[in-house]
Amino acid sequence: MPEQPSSTDQTTAGGLEQALETLAAAPRLLVALDFDGTLAPFADDPADVGALPGSWAAVLTLQRARDTEVVLVSGRPLGSLAAVTHAPGGMALVGSHGVEWRVDGHDEDALTADESARVARIGAALDEVGARHPGVVIEHKPAGHGVHTRRVSTDEAAAANADASRAAHDADPDVLERGGKDIVEFAVRRVTKGDAIERLRRLRGADAVFFAGDDVTDEDGFRALHDGDVGVKVGEGDTLAGHRVADPAALTDVLKQLARVRATR
C-alpha cells in the first residue's frame, strides 16, 4: 500500500486530472462515495440534505458506464441513506460505516442478540445525555448511536461529548467511539469504511477504486486504497488522501471529468 500525504500537501489540480485519466482506463472500476459533506452540503436537519445536481448527474452517468460500479458508503443508517439520496434500485448502498448493505444480496450479518442488547443499553444511556443537553440530537442506528452537536455552541458540544463518552462507556466498556464533524458515534461492531471498500473491491473484482470523503471516518477508506487508486479529500483537515478539493461543489467538477473520460474510453 502506498505511503500517502498526511496533511495539506496534496497534488495540484493538474495532478488530479492526470490521475483521473489514468484511473478511467482500468478494466473494472469501483467508485465509492461518501454522501454528507461530499456529494451533499451539510444541513442542520439530516433529513433536509440533498446531493448537488451536477454531482448526482455525474454519479448516474458513472453508474451507467461499462464495467463501472458506484457505491455510496455512508455513516448514515441504510434506510436514511436510501431516503435522502433517492438512489435507483440498482445502485449499491453501504450504511452505518459498513454494517448495513444493499449490494446485490451481499447483506452483512444481522446483529447478534448480545449486540442488540448492547445497542439498546448504550442508546438508553445516551438518551439521558440528550435530555441533559438541549439542542443535542441523539440518532439511533442499527449498530450504535450518534450524538449530533451541530445546533449547539462549541463549549456545549464539548460538554455533551464528554458526558456522552462517559455514559456510553459506563453502559458498555467495549463500545467503539469515533468522532466526526459535529458528531460522535458509539457502535458495537468494529467495522469501518475501509473494511467496506476492501470487501467491495473483492466482490466486484475491481482493478481500481475511486473514493471521495470529507470526514474523519473517511480516513479509514483512504487508508484502504492501493497503488493506482485515487482518493479525494473534500474540505480541510489532515488526510491520507492523495488529492484534495475545497468543498462538495468543487468535487462536482472532479466527478464530471471522471464520468466523461470513463463513459468515452
Coordinates of C-alpha atoms in Angstrom, one line a residue:
M1 CA 0.0 0.0 0.0
P2 CA 1.5 3.4 -0.9
E3 CA 2.7 5.9 1.6
Q4 CA 0.3 8.8 1.3
P5 CA 0.4 12.5 2.3
S6 CA -0.6 13.2 5.9
S7 CA -1.7 16.8 5.9
T8 CA -2.2 19.5 3.2
D9 CA 0.5 18.7 0.7
Q10 CA -1.9 17.1 -1.8
T11 CA -1.2 17.2 -5.5
T12 CA -2.2 20.0 -7.8
A13 CA -5.4 20.2 -9.9
G14 CA -3.3 19.1 -12.9
G15 CA -2.1 16.1 -11.0
L16 CA -5.7 15.1 -10.1
E17 CA -6.8 15.4 -13.7
Q18 CA -4.0 13.1 -14.9
A19 CA -4.8 10.6 -12.1
L20 CA -8.4 10.5 -13.3
E21 CA -7.4 9.9 -16.9
T22 CA -5.2 7.0 -15.8
L23 CA -7.9 5.7 -13.4
A24 CA -10.6 5.8 -16.2
A25 CA -8.6 3.2 -18.2
A26 CA -9.0 0.5 -15.5
P27 CA -10.8 -2.6 -16.8
R28 CA -13.2 -2.7 -13.8
L29 CA -13.7 0.5 -11.7
L30 CA -15.3 0.9 -8.3
V31 CA -16.4 4.4 -7.5
A32 CA -17.1 4.7 -3.7
L33 CA -18.5 7.9 -2.4
D34 CA -19.4 9.3 1.0
F35 CA -22.7 11.3 0.9
D36 CA -22.9 14.0 3.6
G37 CA -20.3 16.7 3.1
T38 CA -19.1 15.0 -0.1
L39 CA -22.0 14.7 -2.6
A40 CA -24.2 16.9 -0.4
P41 CA -23.6 20.0 1.7
F42 CA -24.4 19.7 5.3
A43 CA -27.7 20.8 6.8
D44 CA -28.9 21.3 10.4
D45 CA -31.5 18.6 9.8
P46 CA -30.0 15.5 8.3
A47 CA -33.3 14.8 6.5
D48 CA -33.0 18.0 4.6
V49 CA -29.8 17.3 2.7
G50 CA -29.6 16.5 -1.0
A51 CA -26.8 15.8 -3.5
L52 CA -25.7 18.7 -5.7
P53 CA -27.4 18.3 -9.0
G54 CA -24.2 18.3 -11.0
S55 CA -22.6 15.7 -8.8
W56 CA -25.6 13.4 -8.9
A57 CA -25.8 13.6 -12.7
A58 CA -22.2 12.6 -12.9
V59 CA -22.9 9.7 -10.4
L60 CA -25.7 8.4 -12.6
T61 CA -23.5 8.7 -15.7
L62 CA -20.8 6.6 -14.0
Q63 CA -23.4 4.1 -12.9
R64 CA -24.3 3.5 -16.5
A65 CA -20.8 3.3 -17.8
R66 CA -19.4 -0.1 -18.8
D67 CA -17.6 -2.1 -16.2
T68 CA -18.1 0.6 -13.6
E69 CA -20.0 0.4 -10.3
V70 CA -20.9 3.3 -8.0
V71 CA -21.4 2.5 -4.3
L72 CA -22.5 5.1 -1.7
V73 CA -20.6 4.4 1.6
S74 CA -22.0 6.4 4.5
G75 CA -22.2 6.5 8.2
R76 CA -26.0 7.0 7.9
P77 CA -28.3 4.1 8.5
L78 CA -29.2 2.4 5.3
G79 CA -32.8 3.5 5.4
S80 CA -31.8 7.1 5.9
L81 CA -29.2 6.9 3.1
A82 CA -31.8 5.5 0.6
A83 CA -34.3 8.1 1.6
V84 CA -32.2 11.2 1.2
T85 CA -30.4 10.0 -2.0
H86 CA -33.4 8.5 -3.8
A87 CA -30.8 6.2 -5.3
P88 CA -32.0 3.9 -8.1
G89 CA -32.6 0.3 -7.0
G90 CA -29.6 -1.0 -8.9
M91 CA -27.2 1.3 -7.1
A92 CA -25.3 -0.3 -4.3
L93 CA -25.6 1.3 -0.8
V94 CA -23.5 0.7 2.3
G95 CA -24.8 2.2 5.5
S96 CA -23.6 2.5 9.2
H97 CA -19.9 2.6 8.2
G98 CA -20.2 -0.9 6.6
V99 CA -22.6 -2.7 8.9
E100 CA -25.6 -2.5 6.5
W101 CA -25.5 -3.5 2.8
R102 CA -27.7 -3.2 -0.2
V103 CA -25.3 -4.8 -2.7
D104 CA -27.0 -7.5 -4.8
G105 CA -27.9 -9.7 -1.9
H106 CA -24.5 -9.4 -0.2
D107 CA -26.0 -8.4 3.1
E108 CA -24.0 -8.0 6.2
D109 CA -25.0 -10.4 9.0
A110 CA -27.7 -9.1 11.4
L111 CA -26.6 -8.2 14.9
T112 CA -26.5 -11.0 17.4
A113 CA -28.8 -11.0 20.4
D114 CA -25.9 -9.8 22.5
E115 CA -25.1 -7.0 20.2
S116 CA -28.7 -5.8 20.0
A117 CA -28.8 -5.8 23.8
R118 CA -25.6 -3.7 23.9
V119 CA -27.1 -1.2 21.4
A120 CA -30.2 -0.8 23.5
R121 CA -28.2 -0.3 26.7
I122 CA -26.0 2.3 25.1
G123 CA -28.9 4.1 23.5
A124 CA -30.8 4.4 26.8
A125 CA -27.7 5.9 28.4
L126 CA -27.3 8.4 25.5
D127 CA -30.9 9.4 25.6
E128 CA -30.3 10.6 29.2
V129 CA -27.4 12.6 27.9
G130 CA -29.6 14.2 25.2
A131 CA -32.1 15.2 27.9
R132 CA -29.4 16.9 29.9
H133 CA -28.1 18.9 26.8
P134 CA -30.9 20.7 24.9
G135 CA -30.1 21.1 21.3
V136 CA -28.0 17.9 21.2
V137 CA -29.7 15.2 19.0
I138 CA -29.2 11.5 19.6
E139 CA -29.5 9.5 16.4
H140 CA -30.3 5.8 16.9
K141 CA -28.7 3.5 14.3
P142 CA -28.9 -0.3 13.8
A143 CA -25.4 -0.9 15.3
G144 CA -25.0 2.1 17.5
H145 CA -25.8 5.7 18.0
G146 CA -24.7 9.2 17.0
V147 CA -24.5 12.3 19.2
H148 CA -25.1 15.3 16.9
T149 CA -23.9 18.7 18.2
R150 CA -24.3 20.9 15.1
R151 CA -27.0 23.0 16.7
V152 CA -25.2 23.9 19.9
S153 CA -22.2 26.1 20.8
T154 CA -18.6 24.8 20.8
D155 CA -18.5 24.7 24.6
E156 CA -21.8 23.0 24.9
A157 CA -20.7 20.4 22.3
A158 CA -17.6 19.6 24.2
A159 CA -19.5 19.2 27.4
A160 CA -22.1 17.0 25.7
N161 CA -19.5 14.8 24.0
A162 CA -17.6 14.3 27.3
D163 CA -20.9 13.4 29.0
A164 CA -21.8 11.0 26.2
S165 CA -18.5 9.3 26.3
R166 CA -18.7 8.7 30.0
A167 CA -22.3 7.4 29.7
A168 CA -21.6 5.1 26.8
H169 CA -18.5 3.6 28.3
D170 CA -20.2 3.1 31.6
A171 CA -23.1 1.3 29.8
D172 CA -20.7 -0.8 27.7
P173 CA -16.9 -0.8 28.3
D174 CA -16.3 -2.3 24.9
V175 CA -18.2 0.3 22.9
L176 CA -16.4 1.7 19.8
E177 CA -16.2 5.5 20.0
R178 CA -15.3 7.6 16.9
G179 CA -15.5 11.3 16.2
G180 CA -16.6 13.1 13.1
K181 CA -17.8 16.6 12.1
D182 CA -20.2 17.7 14.8
I183 CA -20.9 14.1 15.7
V184 CA -19.5 11.4 18.0
E185 CA -20.6 7.9 17.3
F186 CA -20.8 4.9 19.6
A187 CA -21.0 1.5 18.0
V188 CA -20.9 -2.2 19.0
R189 CA -19.4 -3.6 15.8
R190 CA -15.9 -2.6 14.7
V191 CA -16.5 -2.1 11.0
T192 CA -15.1 0.8 9.1
K193 CA -15.5 2.3 5.6
G194 CA -12.1 0.9 4.8
D195 CA -13.4 -2.6 5.6
A196 CA -16.3 -1.9 3.3
I197 CA -14.1 -0.7 0.4
E198 CA -11.9 -3.8 0.7
R199 CA -14.9 -6.1 0.7
L200 CA -16.5 -4.3 -2.3
R201 CA -13.2 -4.5 -4.2
R202 CA -13.2 -8.3 -3.8
L203 CA -16.9 -8.7 -4.5
R204 CA -16.7 -6.7 -7.7
G205 CA -13.2 -7.8 -8.8
A206 CA -12.3 -4.1 -9.2
D207 CA -9.0 -3.3 -10.7
A208 CA -9.0 0.3 -9.3
V209 CA -11.0 2.3 -6.8
F210 CA -12.0 6.0 -6.7
F211 CA -13.0 7.1 -3.2
A212 CA -14.1 10.6 -2.0
G213 CA -15.0 11.6 1.5
D214 CA -14.8 14.6 3.9
D215 CA -14.9 13.3 7.4
V216 CA -12.5 11.7 9.9
T217 CA -14.3 8.4 9.4
D218 CA -13.4 8.5 5.7
E219 CA -9.7 8.3 6.6
D220 CA -10.3 4.5 7.0
G221 CA -11.4 4.5 3.4
F222 CA -8.4 6.4 2.2
R223 CA -6.2 4.0 4.2
A224 CA -7.6 1.1 2.3
L225 CA -6.6 2.4 -1.1
H226 CA -3.9 0.7 -3.2
D227 CA -1.4 1.9 -5.8
G228 CA -3.3 3.1 -8.8
D229 CA -6.4 4.1 -6.8
V230 CA -7.5 7.7 -6.4
G231 CA -8.6 9.2 -3.1
V232 CA -10.0 12.8 -2.8
K233 CA -10.5 14.6 0.4
V234 CA -13.3 17.1 0.4
G235 CA -12.5 20.1 2.6
E236 CA -10.0 20.9 5.3
G237 CA -8.2 18.6 7.8
D238 CA -5.3 16.2 7.8
T239 CA -5.8 13.3 5.4
L240 CA -4.3 10.2 3.9
A241 CA -5.9 11.0 0.5
G242 CA -3.6 11.8 -2.4
H243 CA -5.8 14.7 -3.6
R244 CA -8.0 17.5 -2.1
V245 CA -10.8 19.7 -3.2
A246 CA -12.3 22.6 -1.3
D247 CA -15.9 21.6 -0.9
P248 CA -18.7 19.5 -2.4
A249 CA -19.2 22.0 -5.3
A250 CA -15.5 21.5 -6.3
L251 CA -16.0 17.8 -6.2
T252 CA -18.7 18.2 -8.8
D253 CA -16.1 19.1 -11.4
V254 CA -14.0 16.1 -10.5
L255 CA -16.9 13.7 -10.8
K256 CA -17.9 15.2 -14.1
Q257 CA -14.4 14.7 -15.5
L258 CA -14.3 11.1 -14.3
A259 CA -17.7 10.4 -15.7
R260 CA -16.8 11.9 -19.1
V261 CA -13.5 10.0 -19.5
R262 CA -14.9 6.8 -18.2
A263 CA -18.0 6.9 -20.4
T264 CA -16.0 7.6 -23.5
R265 CA -13.0 5.3 -23.0

